[in-house]
mmCIF file of C-alpha atoms in Angstrom:
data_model
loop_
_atom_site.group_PDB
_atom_site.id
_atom_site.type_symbol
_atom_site.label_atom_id
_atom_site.label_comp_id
_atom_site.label_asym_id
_atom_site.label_seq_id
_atom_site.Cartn_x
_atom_site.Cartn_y
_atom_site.Cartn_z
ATOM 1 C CA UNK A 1 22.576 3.349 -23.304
ATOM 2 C CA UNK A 2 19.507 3.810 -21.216
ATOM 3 C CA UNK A 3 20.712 4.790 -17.156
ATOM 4 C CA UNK A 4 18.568 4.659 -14.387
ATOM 5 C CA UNK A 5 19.234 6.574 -11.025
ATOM 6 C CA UNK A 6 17.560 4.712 -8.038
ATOM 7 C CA UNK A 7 17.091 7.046 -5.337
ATOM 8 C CA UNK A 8 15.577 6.156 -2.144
ATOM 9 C CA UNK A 9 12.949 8.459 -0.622
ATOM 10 C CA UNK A 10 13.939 10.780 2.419
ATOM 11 C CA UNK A 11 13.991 9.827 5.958
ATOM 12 C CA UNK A 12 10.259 9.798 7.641
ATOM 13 C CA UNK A 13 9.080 9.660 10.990
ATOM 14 C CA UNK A 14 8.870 6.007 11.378
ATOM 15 C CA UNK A 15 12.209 5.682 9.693
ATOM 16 C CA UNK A 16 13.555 7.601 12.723
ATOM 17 C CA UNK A 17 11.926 5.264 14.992
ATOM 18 C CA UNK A 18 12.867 2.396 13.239
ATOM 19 C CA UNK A 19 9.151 1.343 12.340
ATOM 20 C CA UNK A 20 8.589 -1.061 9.869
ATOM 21 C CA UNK A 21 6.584 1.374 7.255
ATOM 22 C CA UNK A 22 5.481 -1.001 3.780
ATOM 23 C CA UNK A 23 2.972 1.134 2.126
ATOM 24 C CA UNK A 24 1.786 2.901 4.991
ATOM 25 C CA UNK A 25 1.895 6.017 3.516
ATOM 26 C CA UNK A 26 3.644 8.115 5.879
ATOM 27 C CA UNK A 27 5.287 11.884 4.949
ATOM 28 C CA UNK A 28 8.496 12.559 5.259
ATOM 29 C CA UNK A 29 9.789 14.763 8.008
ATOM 30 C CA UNK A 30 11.694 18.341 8.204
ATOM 31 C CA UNK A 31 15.026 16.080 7.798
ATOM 32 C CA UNK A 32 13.609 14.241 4.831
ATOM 33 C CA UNK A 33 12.875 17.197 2.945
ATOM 34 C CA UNK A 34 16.237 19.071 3.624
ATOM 35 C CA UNK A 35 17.767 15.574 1.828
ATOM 36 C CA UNK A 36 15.568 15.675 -1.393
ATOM 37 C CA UNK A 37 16.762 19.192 -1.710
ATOM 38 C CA UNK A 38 20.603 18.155 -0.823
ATOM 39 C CA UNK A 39 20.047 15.796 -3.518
ATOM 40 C CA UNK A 40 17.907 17.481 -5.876
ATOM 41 C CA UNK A 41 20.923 20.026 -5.726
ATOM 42 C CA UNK A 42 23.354 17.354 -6.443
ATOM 43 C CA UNK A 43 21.614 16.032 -9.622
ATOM 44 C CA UNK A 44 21.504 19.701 -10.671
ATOM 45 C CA UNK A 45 25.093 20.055 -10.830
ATOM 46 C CA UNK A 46 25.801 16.989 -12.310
ATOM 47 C CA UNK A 47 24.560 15.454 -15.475
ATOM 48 C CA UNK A 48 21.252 16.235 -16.927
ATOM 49 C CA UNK A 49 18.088 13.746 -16.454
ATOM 50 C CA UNK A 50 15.529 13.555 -18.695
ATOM 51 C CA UNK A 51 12.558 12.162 -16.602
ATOM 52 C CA UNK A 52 11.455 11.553 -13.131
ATOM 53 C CA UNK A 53 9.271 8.388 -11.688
ATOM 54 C CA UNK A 54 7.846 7.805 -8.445
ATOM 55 C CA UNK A 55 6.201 5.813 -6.597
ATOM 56 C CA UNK A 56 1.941 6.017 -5.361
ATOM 57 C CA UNK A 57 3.539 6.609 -2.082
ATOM 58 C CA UNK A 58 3.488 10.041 -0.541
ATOM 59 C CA UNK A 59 7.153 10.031 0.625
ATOM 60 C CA UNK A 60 8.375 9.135 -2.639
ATOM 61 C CA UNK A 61 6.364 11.972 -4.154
ATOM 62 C CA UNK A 62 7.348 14.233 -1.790
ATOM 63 C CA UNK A 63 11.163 13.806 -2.706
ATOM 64 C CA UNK A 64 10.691 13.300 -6.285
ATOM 65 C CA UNK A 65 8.715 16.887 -6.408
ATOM 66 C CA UNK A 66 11.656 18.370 -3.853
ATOM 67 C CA UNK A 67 14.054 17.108 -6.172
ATOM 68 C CA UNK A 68 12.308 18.224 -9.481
ATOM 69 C CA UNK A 69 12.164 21.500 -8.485
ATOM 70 C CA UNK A 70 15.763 22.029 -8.156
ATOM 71 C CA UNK A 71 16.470 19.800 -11.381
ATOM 72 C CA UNK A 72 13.328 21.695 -12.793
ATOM 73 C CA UNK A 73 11.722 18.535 -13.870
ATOM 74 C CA UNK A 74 7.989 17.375 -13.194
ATOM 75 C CA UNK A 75 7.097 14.129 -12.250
ATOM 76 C CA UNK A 76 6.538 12.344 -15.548
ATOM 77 C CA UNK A 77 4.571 9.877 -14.459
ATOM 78 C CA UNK A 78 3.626 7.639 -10.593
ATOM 79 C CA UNK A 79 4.054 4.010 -11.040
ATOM 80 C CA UNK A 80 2.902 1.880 -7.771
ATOM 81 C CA UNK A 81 4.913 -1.118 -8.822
ATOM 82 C CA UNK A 82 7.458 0.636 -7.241
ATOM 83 C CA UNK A 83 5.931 1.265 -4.104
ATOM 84 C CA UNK A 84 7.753 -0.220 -0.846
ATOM 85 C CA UNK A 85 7.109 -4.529 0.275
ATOM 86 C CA UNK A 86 3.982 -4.762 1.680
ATOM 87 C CA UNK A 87 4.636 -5.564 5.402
ATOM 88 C CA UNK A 88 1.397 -6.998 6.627
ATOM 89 C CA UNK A 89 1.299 -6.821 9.911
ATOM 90 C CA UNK A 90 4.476 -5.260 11.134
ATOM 91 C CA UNK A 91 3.719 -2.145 9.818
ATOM 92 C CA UNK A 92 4.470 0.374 12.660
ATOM 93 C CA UNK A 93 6.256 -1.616 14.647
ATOM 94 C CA UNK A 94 9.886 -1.711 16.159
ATOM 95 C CA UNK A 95 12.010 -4.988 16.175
ATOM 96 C CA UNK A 96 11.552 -4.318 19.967
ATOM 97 C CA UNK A 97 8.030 -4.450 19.568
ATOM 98 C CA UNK A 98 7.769 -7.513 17.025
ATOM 99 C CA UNK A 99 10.068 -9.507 19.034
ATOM 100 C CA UNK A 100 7.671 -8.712 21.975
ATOM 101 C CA UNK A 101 3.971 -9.615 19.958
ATOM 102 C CA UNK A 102 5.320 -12.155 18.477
ATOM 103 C CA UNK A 103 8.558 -13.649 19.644
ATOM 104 C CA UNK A 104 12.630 -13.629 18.760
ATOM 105 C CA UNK A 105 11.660 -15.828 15.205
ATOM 106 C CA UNK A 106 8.713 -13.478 13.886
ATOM 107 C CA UNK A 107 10.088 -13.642 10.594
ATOM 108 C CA UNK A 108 9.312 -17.338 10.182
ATOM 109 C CA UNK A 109 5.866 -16.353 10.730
ATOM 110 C CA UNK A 110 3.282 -15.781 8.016
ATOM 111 C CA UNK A 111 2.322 -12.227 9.141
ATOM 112 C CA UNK A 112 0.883 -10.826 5.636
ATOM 113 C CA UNK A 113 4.643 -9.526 4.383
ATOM 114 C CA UNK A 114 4.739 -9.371 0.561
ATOM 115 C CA UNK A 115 7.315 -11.964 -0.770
ATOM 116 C CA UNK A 116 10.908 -10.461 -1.453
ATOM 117 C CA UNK A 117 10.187 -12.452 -5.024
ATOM 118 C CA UNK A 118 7.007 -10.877 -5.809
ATOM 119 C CA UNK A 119 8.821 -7.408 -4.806
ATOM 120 C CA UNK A 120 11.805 -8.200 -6.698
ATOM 121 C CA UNK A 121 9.843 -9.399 -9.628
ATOM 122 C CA UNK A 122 7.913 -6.131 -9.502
ATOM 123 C CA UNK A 123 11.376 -4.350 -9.735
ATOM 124 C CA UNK A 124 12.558 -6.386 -12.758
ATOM 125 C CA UNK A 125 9.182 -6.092 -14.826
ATOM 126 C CA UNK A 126 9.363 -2.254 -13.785
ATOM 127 C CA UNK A 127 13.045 -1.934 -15.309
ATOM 128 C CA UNK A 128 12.450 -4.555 -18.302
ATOM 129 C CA UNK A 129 9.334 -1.835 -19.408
ATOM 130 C CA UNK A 130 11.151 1.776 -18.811
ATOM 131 C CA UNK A 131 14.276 0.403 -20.968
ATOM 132 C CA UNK A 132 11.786 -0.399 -23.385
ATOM 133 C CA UNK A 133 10.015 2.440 -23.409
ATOM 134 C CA UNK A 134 12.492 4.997 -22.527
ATOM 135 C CA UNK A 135 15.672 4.018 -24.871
ATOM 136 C CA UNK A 136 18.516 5.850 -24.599
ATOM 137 C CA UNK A 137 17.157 7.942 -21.642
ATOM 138 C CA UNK A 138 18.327 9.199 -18.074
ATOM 139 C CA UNK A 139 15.664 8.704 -15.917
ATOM 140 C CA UNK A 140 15.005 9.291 -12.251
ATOM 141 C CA UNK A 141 12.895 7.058 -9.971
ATOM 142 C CA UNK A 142 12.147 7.959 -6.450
ATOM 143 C CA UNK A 143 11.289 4.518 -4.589
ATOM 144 C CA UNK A 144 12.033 2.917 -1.486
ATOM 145 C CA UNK A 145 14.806 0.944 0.324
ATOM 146 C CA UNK A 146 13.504 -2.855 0.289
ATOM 147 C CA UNK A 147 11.853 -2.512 -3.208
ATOM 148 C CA UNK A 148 15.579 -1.060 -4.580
ATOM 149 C CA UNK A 149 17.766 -3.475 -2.105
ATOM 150 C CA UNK A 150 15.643 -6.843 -3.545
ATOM 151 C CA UNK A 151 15.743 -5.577 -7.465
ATOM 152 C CA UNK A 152 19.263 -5.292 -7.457
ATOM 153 C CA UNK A 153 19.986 -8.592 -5.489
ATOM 154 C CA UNK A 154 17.942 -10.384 -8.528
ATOM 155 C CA UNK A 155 19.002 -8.157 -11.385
ATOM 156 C CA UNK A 156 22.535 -8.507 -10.133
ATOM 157 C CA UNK A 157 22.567 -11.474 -8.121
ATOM 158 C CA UNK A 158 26.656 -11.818 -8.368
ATOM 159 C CA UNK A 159 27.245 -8.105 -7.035
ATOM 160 C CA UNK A 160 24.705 -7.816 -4.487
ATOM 161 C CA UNK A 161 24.237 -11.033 -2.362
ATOM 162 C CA UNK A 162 23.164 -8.046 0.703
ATOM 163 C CA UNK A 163 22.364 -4.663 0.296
ATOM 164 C CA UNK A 164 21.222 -1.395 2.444
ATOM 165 C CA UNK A 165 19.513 1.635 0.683
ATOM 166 C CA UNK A 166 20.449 4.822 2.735
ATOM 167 C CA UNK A 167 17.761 7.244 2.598
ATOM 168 C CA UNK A 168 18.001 9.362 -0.494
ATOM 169 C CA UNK A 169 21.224 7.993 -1.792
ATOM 170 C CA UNK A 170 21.655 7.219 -5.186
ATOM 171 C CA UNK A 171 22.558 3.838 -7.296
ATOM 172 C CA UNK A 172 22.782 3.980 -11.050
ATOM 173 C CA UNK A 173 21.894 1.291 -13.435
ATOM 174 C CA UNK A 174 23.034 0.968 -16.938
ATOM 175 C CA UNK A 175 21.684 -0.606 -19.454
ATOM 176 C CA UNK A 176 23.170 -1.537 -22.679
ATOM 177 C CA UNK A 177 23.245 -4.650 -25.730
ATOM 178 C CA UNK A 178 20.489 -6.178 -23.565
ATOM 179 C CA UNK A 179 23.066 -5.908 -20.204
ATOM 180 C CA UNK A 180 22.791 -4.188 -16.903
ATOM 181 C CA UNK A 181 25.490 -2.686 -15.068
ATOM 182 C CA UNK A 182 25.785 -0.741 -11.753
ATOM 183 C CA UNK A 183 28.192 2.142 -11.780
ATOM 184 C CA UNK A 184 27.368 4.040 -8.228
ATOM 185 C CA UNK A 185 25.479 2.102 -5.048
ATOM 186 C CA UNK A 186 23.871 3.647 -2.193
ATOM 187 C CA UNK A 187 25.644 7.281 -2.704
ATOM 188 C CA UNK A 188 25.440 9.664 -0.167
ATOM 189 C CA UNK A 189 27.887 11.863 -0.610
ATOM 190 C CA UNK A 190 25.441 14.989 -0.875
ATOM 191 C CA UNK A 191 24.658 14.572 2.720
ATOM 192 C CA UNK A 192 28.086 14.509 3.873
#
């Protein structure tokens, strides 16, 4: 069995303000860091990983290095199809402010966003290659809240019709006889 722990970066900035971020690349804040190392001492205490995978992005970095410090694991290797949707032109902007530029049905609007089928394909092809080249391995991959929430509503389309990826919380993925399986979602119990 080959398992895969999701884990969303730590809280930035923007996230605080509620600004659409995409791949701006924008570092996470003192908060951010304290959860990669709530969760990096989680994973410590739990079951041993074998690898760690992040995203281009430096947020995702950021916690994958916080994390692999206190799981004493480098980053194996950055992977930017696992960087966040592209949000065109609502990058660093509020709801407030999008509603305001561009009125109440901005989402019907072709503003430059990435498609959530291009992301989620990204996701899948990501997946389809580590389980291939990772067999039988625990592996780690530090990405981002839309690019996790849209994989696992097309990997697992039955299970997760919605979802919402907490910052830093965990969701596991098994895979097995050519199946996947989710066994934790969104987990934050480490910041509790």
């Amino acid at each position: 069995m080959t398992t895969i722990g999701l884990i969303r970066h730590g809280i930035t900035h923007w996230n605080s303000l509620g600004k659409a971020q995409g791949v701006s690349d924008i570092p996470l804040n003192e908060i951010g860091r304290k959860q990669a190392s709530d969760i990096g001492d989680r994973l410590g205490q739990e079951e041993k990983w074998d690898m760690v995978i992040s995203s281009d992005l430096s947020r995702a970095i950021e916690t994958a290095k916080i994390i692999g410090s206190k799981i004493n694991l480098p980053i194996s290797h950055v992977d930017e199809r696992i960087r966040e949707i592209n949000c065109g032109e609502i990058e660093g902007t509020t709801e407030e402010e999008r509603v305001k530029i561009w009125g109440s049905k901005w989402r019907d609007l072709e503003l430059g966003m990435e498609k959530f089928e291009d992301v989620s394909n990204r996701g899948i092809d990501f997946l389809k290659d580590t389980v291939h080249s990772y067999k039988g391995k625990r592996i780690l991959v530090i990405s981002h809240g839309a690019f996790i929430g849209l994989t696992l509503q097309q990997l697992l389309p039955q299970k997760f019709q919605t979802t919402y990826i907490h910052n830093t919380s965990i969701t596991i993925l098994n895979h097995a006889e050519e199946r996947w399986e989710c066994s934790l979602y969104n987990c934050t119990k480490h910041l509790n």
